[in-house]
mmCIF file of C-alpha atoms and ligand atoms in Angstrom:
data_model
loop_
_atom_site.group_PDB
_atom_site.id
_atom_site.type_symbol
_atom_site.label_atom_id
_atom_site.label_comp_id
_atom_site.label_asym_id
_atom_site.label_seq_id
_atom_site.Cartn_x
_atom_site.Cartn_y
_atom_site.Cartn_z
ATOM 1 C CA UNK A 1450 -25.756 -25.204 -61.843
ATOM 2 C CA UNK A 1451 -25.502 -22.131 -59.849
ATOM 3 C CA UNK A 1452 -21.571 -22.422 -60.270
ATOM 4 C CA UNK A 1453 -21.856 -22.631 -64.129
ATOM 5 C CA UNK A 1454 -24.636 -19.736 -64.161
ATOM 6 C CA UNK A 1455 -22.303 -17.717 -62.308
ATOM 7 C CA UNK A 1456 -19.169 -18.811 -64.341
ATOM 8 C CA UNK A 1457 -21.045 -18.096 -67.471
ATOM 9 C CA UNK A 1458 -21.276 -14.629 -66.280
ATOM 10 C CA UNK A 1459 -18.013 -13.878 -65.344
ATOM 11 C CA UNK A 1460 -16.555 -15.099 -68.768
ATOM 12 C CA UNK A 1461 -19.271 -13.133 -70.322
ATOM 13 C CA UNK A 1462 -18.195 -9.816 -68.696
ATOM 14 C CA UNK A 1463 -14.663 -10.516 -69.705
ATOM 15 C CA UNK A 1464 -15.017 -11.368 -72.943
ATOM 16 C CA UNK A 1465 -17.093 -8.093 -73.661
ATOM 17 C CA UNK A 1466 -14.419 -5.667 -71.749
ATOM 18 C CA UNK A 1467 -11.327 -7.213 -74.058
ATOM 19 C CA UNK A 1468 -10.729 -4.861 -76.596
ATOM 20 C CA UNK A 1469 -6.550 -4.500 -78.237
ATOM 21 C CA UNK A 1470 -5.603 -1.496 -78.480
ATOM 22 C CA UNK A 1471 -5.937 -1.688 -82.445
ATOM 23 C CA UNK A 1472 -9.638 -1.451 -81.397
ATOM 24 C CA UNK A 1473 -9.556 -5.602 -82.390
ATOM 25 C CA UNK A 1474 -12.513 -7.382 -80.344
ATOM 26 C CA UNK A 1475 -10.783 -10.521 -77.915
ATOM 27 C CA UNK A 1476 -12.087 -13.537 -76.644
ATOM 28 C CA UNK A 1477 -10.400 -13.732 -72.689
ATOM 29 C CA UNK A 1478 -11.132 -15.466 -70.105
ATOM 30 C CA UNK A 1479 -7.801 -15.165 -68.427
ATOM 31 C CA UNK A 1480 -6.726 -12.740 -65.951
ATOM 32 C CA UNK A 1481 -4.276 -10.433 -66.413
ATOM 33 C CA UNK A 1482 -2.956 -11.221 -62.830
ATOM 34 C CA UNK A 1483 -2.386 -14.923 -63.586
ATOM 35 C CA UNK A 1484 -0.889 -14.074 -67.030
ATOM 36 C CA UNK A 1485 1.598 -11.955 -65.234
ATOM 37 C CA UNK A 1486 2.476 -14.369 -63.021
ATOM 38 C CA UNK A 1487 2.935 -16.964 -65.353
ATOM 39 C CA UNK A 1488 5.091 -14.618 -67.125
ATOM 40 C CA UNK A 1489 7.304 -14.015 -63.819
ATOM 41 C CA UNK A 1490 7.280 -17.194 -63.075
ATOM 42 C CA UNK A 1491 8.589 -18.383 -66.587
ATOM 43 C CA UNK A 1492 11.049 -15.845 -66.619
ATOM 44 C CA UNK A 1493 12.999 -16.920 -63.115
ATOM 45 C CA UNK A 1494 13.129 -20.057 -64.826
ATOM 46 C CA UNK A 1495 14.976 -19.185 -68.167
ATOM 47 C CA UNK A 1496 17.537 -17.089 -66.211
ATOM 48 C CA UNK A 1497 17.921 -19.956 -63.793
ATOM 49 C CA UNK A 1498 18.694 -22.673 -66.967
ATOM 50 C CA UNK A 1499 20.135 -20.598 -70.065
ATOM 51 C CA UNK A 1500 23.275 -18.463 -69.619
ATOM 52 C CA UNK A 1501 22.770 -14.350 -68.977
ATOM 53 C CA UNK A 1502 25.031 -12.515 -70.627
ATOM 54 C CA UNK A 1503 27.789 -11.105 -68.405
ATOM 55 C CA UNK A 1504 28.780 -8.135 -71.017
ATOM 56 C CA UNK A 1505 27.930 -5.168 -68.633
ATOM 57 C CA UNK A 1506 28.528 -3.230 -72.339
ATOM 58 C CA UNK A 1507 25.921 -5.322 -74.007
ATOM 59 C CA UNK A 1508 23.397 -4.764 -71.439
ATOM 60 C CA UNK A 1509 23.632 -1.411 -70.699
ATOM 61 C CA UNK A 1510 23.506 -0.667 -75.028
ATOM 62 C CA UNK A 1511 20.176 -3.311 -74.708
ATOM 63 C CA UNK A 1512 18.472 -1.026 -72.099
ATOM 64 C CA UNK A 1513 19.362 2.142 -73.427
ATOM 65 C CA UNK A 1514 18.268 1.437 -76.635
ATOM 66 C CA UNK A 1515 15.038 0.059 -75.090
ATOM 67 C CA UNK A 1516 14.418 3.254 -72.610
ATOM 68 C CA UNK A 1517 12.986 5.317 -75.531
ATOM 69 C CA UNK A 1518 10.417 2.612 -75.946
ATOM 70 C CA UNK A 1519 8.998 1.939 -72.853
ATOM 71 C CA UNK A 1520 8.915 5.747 -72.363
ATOM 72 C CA UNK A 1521 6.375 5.852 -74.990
ATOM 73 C CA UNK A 1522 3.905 3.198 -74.230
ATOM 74 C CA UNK A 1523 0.696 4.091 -72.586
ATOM 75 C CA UNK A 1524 0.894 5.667 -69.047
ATOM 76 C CA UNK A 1525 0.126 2.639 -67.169
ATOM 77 C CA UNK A 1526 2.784 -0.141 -69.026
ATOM 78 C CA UNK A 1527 5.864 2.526 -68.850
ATOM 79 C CA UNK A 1528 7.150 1.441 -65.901
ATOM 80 C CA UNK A 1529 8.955 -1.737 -63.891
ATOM 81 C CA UNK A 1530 10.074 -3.562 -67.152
ATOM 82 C CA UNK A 1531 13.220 -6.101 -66.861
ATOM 83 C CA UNK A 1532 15.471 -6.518 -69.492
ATOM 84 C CA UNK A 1533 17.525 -9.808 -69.357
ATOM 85 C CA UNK A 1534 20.520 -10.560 -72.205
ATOM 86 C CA UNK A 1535 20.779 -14.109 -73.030
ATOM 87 C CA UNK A 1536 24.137 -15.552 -74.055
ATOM 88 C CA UNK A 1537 22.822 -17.663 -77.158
ATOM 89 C CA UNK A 1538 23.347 -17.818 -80.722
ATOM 90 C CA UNK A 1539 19.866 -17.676 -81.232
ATOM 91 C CA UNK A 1540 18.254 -15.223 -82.967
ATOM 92 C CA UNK A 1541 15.586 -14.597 -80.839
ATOM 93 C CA UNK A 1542 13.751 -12.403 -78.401
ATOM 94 C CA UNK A 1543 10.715 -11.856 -76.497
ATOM 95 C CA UNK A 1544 8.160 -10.114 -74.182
ATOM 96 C CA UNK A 1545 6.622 -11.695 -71.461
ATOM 97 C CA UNK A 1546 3.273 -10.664 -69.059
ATOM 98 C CA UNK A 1547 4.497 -9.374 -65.841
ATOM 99 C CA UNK A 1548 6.965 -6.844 -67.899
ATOM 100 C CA UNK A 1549 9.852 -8.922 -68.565
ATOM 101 C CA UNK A 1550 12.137 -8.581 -72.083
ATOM 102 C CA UNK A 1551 14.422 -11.554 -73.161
ATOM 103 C CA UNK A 1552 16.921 -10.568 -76.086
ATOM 104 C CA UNK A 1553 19.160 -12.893 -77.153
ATOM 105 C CA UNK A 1554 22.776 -12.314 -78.045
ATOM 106 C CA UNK A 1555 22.620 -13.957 -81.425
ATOM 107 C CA UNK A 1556 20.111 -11.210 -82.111
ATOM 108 C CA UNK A 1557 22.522 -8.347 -81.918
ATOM 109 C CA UNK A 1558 24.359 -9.746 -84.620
ATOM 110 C CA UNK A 1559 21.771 -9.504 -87.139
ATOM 111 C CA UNK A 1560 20.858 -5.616 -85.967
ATOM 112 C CA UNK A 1561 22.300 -3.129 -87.653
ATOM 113 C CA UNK A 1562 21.609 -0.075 -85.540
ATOM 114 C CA UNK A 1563 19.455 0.689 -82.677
ATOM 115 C CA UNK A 1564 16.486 1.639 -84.684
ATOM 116 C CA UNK A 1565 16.426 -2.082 -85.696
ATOM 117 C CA UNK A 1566 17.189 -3.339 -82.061
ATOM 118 C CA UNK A 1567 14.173 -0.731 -80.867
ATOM 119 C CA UNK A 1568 11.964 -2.024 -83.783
ATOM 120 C CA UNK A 1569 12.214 -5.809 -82.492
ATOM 121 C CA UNK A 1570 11.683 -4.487 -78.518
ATOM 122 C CA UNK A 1571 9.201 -2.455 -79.962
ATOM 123 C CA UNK A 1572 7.337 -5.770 -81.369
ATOM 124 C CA UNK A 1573 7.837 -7.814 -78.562
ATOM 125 C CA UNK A 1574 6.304 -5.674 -75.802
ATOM 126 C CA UNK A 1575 3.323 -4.735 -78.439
ATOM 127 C CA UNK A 1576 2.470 -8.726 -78.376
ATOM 128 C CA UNK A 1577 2.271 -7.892 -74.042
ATOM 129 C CA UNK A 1578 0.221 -5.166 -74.268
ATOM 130 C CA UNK A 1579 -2.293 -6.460 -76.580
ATOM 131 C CA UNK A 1580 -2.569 -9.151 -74.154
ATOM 132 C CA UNK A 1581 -1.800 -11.828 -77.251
ATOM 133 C CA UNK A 1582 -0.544 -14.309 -74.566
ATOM 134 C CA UNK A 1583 -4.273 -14.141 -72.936
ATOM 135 C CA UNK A 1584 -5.976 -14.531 -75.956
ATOM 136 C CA UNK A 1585 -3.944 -17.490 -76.968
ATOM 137 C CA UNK A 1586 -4.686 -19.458 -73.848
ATOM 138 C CA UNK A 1587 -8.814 -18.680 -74.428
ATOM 139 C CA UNK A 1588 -8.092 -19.745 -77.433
ATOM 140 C CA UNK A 1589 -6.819 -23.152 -76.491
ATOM 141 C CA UNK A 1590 -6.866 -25.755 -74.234
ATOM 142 C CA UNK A 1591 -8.059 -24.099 -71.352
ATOM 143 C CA UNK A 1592 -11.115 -22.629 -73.334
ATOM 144 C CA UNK A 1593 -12.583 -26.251 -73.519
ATOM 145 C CA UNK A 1594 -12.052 -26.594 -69.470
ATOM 146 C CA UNK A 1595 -13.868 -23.464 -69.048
ATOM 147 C CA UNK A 1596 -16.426 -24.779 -70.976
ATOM 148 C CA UNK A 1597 -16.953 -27.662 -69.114
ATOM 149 C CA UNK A 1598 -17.161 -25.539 -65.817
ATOM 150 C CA UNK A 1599 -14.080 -25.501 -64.852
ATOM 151 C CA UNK A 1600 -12.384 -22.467 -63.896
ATOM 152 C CA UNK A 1601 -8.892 -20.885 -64.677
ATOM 153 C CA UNK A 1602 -9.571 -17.846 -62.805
ATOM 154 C CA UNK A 1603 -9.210 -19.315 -59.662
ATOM 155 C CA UNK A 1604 -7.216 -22.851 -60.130
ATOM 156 C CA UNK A 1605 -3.865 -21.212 -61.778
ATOM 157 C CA UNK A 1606 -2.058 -23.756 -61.337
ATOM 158 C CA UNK A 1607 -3.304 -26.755 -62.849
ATOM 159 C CA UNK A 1608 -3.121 -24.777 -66.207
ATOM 160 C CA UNK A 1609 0.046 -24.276 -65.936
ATOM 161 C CA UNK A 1610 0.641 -26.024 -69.804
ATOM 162 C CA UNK A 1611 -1.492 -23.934 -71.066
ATOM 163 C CA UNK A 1612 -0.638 -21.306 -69.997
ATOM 164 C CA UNK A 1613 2.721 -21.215 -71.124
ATOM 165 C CA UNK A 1614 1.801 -22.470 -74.523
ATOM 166 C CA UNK A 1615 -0.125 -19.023 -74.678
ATOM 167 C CA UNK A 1616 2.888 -17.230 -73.289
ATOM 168 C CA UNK A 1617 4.537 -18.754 -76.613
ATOM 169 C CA UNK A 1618 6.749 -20.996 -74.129
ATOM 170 C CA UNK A 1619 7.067 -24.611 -75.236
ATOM 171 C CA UNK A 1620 7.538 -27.691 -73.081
ATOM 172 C CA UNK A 1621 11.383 -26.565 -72.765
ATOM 173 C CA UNK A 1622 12.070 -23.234 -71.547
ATOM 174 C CA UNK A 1623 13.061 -21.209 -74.439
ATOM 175 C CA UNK A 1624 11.930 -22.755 -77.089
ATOM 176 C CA UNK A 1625 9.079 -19.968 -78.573
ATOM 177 C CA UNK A 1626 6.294 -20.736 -80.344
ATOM 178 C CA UNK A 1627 4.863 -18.716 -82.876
ATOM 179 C CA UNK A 1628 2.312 -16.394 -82.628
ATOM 180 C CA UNK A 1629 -0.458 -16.109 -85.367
ATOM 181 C CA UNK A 1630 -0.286 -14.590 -88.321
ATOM 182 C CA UNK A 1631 -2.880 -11.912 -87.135
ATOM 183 C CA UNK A 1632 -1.028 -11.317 -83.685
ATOM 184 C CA UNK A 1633 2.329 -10.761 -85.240
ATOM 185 C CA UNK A 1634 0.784 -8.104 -87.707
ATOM 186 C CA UNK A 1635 -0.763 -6.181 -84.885
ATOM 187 C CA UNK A 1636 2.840 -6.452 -82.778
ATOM 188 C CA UNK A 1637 4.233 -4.632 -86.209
ATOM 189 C CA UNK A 1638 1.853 -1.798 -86.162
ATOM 190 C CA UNK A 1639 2.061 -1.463 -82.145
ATOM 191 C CA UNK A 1640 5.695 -1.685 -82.588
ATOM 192 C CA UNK A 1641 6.214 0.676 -84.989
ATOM 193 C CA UNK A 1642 3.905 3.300 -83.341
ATOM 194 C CA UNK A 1643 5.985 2.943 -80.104
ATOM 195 C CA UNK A 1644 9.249 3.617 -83.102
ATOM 196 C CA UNK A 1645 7.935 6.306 -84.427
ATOM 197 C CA UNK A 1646 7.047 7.904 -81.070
ATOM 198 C CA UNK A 1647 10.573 6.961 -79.493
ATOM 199 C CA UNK A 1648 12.294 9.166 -82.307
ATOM 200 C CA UNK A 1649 13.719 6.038 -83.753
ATOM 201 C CA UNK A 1650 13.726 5.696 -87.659
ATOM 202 C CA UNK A 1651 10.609 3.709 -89.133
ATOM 203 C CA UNK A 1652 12.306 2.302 -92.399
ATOM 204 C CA UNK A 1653 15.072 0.688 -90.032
ATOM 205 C CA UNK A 1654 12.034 -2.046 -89.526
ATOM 206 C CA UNK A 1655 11.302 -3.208 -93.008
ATOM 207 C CA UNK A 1656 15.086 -3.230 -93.201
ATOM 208 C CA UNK A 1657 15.123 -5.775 -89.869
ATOM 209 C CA UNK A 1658 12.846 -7.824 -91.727
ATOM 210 C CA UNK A 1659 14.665 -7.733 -94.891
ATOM 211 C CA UNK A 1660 17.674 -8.775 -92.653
ATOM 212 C CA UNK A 1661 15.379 -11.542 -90.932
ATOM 213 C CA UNK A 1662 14.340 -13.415 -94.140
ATOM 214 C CA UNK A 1663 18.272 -13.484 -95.189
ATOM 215 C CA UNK A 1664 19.662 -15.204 -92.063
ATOM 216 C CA UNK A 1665 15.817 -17.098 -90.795
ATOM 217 C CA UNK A 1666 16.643 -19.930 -92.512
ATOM 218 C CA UNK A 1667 14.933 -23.237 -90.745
ATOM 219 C CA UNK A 1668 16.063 -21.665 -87.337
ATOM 220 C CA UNK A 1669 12.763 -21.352 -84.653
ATOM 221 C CA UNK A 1670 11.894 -17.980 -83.549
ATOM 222 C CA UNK A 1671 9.459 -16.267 -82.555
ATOM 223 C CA UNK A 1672 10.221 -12.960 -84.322
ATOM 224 C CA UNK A 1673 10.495 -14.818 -87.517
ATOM 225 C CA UNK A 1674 7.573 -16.937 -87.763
ATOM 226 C CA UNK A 1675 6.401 -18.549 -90.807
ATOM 227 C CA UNK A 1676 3.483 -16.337 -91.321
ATOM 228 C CA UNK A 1677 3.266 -13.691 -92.248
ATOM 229 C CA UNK A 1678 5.659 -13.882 -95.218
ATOM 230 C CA UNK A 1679 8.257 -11.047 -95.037
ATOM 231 C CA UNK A 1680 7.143 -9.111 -98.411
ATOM 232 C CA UNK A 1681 3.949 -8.611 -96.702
ATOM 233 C CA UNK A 1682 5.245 -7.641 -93.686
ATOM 234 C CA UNK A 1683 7.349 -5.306 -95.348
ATOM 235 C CA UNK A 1684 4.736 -3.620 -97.396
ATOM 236 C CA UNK A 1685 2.452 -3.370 -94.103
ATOM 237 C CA UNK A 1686 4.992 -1.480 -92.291
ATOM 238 C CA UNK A 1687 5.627 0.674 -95.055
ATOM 239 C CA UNK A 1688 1.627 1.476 -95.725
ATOM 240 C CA UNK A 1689 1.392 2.331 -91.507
ATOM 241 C CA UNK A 1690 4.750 4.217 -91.884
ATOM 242 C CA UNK A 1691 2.900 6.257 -94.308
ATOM 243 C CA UNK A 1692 -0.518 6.455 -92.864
ATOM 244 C CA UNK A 1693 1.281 7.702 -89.501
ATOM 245 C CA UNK A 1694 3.354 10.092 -91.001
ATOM 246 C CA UNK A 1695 0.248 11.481 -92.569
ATOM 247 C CA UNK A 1696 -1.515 11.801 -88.994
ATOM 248 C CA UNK A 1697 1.117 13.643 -87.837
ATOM 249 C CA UNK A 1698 2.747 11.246 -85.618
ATOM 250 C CA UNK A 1699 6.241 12.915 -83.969
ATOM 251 C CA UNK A 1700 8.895 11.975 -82.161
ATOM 252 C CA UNK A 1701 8.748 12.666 -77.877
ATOM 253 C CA UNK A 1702 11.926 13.206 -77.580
ATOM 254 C CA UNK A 1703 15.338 12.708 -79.793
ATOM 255 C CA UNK A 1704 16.490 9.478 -80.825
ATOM 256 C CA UNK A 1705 18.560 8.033 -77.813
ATOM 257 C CA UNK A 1706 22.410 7.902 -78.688
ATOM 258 C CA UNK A 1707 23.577 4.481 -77.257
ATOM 259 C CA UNK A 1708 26.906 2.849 -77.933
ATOM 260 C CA UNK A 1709 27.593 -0.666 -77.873
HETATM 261 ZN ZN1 ZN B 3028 5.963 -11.526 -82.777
#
């Protein structure tokens, strides 16, 4: 009884500090430490079983394009990010807890320009730093444990499933879930903040997304999930592009020139 008392406490004092930084209310009872090193964790394993690029080019365009971004984010995410380039016609990339990027190389093909490249990092670390991974795994499976007085907090471990469904990870490394309709439209709008900031060019994103519909088709990603629909998307972007412009929102520095 004491245990549960105690327990109930804990997730209480949690789940009144979560706050995105949309100013969104969350529900999580996860810790950020055990989300990280899930992420870590998951990470070693998809460079260990899907090809890395070895284009030294490719890479170095990848992270210089990215810089910018990370530059921009709030003082205590700029730093110690890893950027990995996966060989794979996929069209796909992602963020990970614990500061780790994936992009894959059938992504570049669909990019046009940095900007676009910059708007899907841009995305990707927003899900991170809303702590949308976190949230999922509340959300889930591991919610019900916790309910039954069991605790995640301190047996990591044994939630390891769960975990990685809330990471977006299926059963198979690489294989990304999607992330709710409501998650993906606050990546946009954290994504295109860190853009606009970054010097990049806002209206590259709805283009990306224009882009994205075209060659989605039935292929699985987690950029491109089914909700929300890309007209909505589209408009969204372009309402925030406006709304920032109108708060005055300028660039920190000049758009970074990278060559592939
Ligand atoms: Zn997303």
């Amino acid at each position: 009884m004491k245990n549960i008392t105690l327990l109930f406490f804990v997730v209480l004092t949690l789940v009144a500090c979560a706050k995105s930084p949309t100013g969104r209310s969350q529900f999580i009872i996860v810790g950020a430490e055990q989300m990280s090193k899930m992420g870590i964790e998951s990470f070693d394993n998809m460079k260990q079983e899907q090809p890395v690029s070895t284009d030294k080019k490719l890479t170095a365009y990848v992270q210089c394009v990215a810089d910018p971004i990370l530059k921009v984010l709030p003082a205590e995410w700029q730093n110690d990010w890893e950027i990995v380039v996966f060989d794979s016609e996929q069209i796909n990339a992602f963020a990970l807890p614990g500061r780790k990027i994936g992009v894959y190389t059938g992504i570049l093909q669909v990019t046009e320009n940095a900007d676009q490249l910059a708007a899907i990092v841009g995305h990707e670390v927003g899900h991170v730093i809303a702590n949308h991974g976190a949230e999922r795994v509340s959300q889930g499976t591991a919610a019900q444990k916790i309910a039954q007085g069991v605790s995640v907090l301190t047996k990591g471990s044994e939630y390891h499933k769960e975990i990685s469904a809330g990471l977006g990870i299926g059963a198979q490394y690489g294989v990304l879930m999607p992330f709710s309709r409501l998650h993906e439209s606050e990546a946009d709008v954290l994504g295109l903040q860190y853009l606009m900031l970054a010097g990049y060019k806002p209206e590259e994103s709805q283009k990306l997304w224009q882009n994205m519909a075209k060659v989605g088709g039935k292929r699985q990603m987690e950029i491109l999930s089914t909700h929300p629909a890309p007209e909505t998307r589209i408009n969204n972007l372009g309402k925030h592009i406006k709304k920032y412009r109108a708060q005055g929102i300028k660039p920190l520095f000049k758009r970074a020139a990278c060559s592939k």
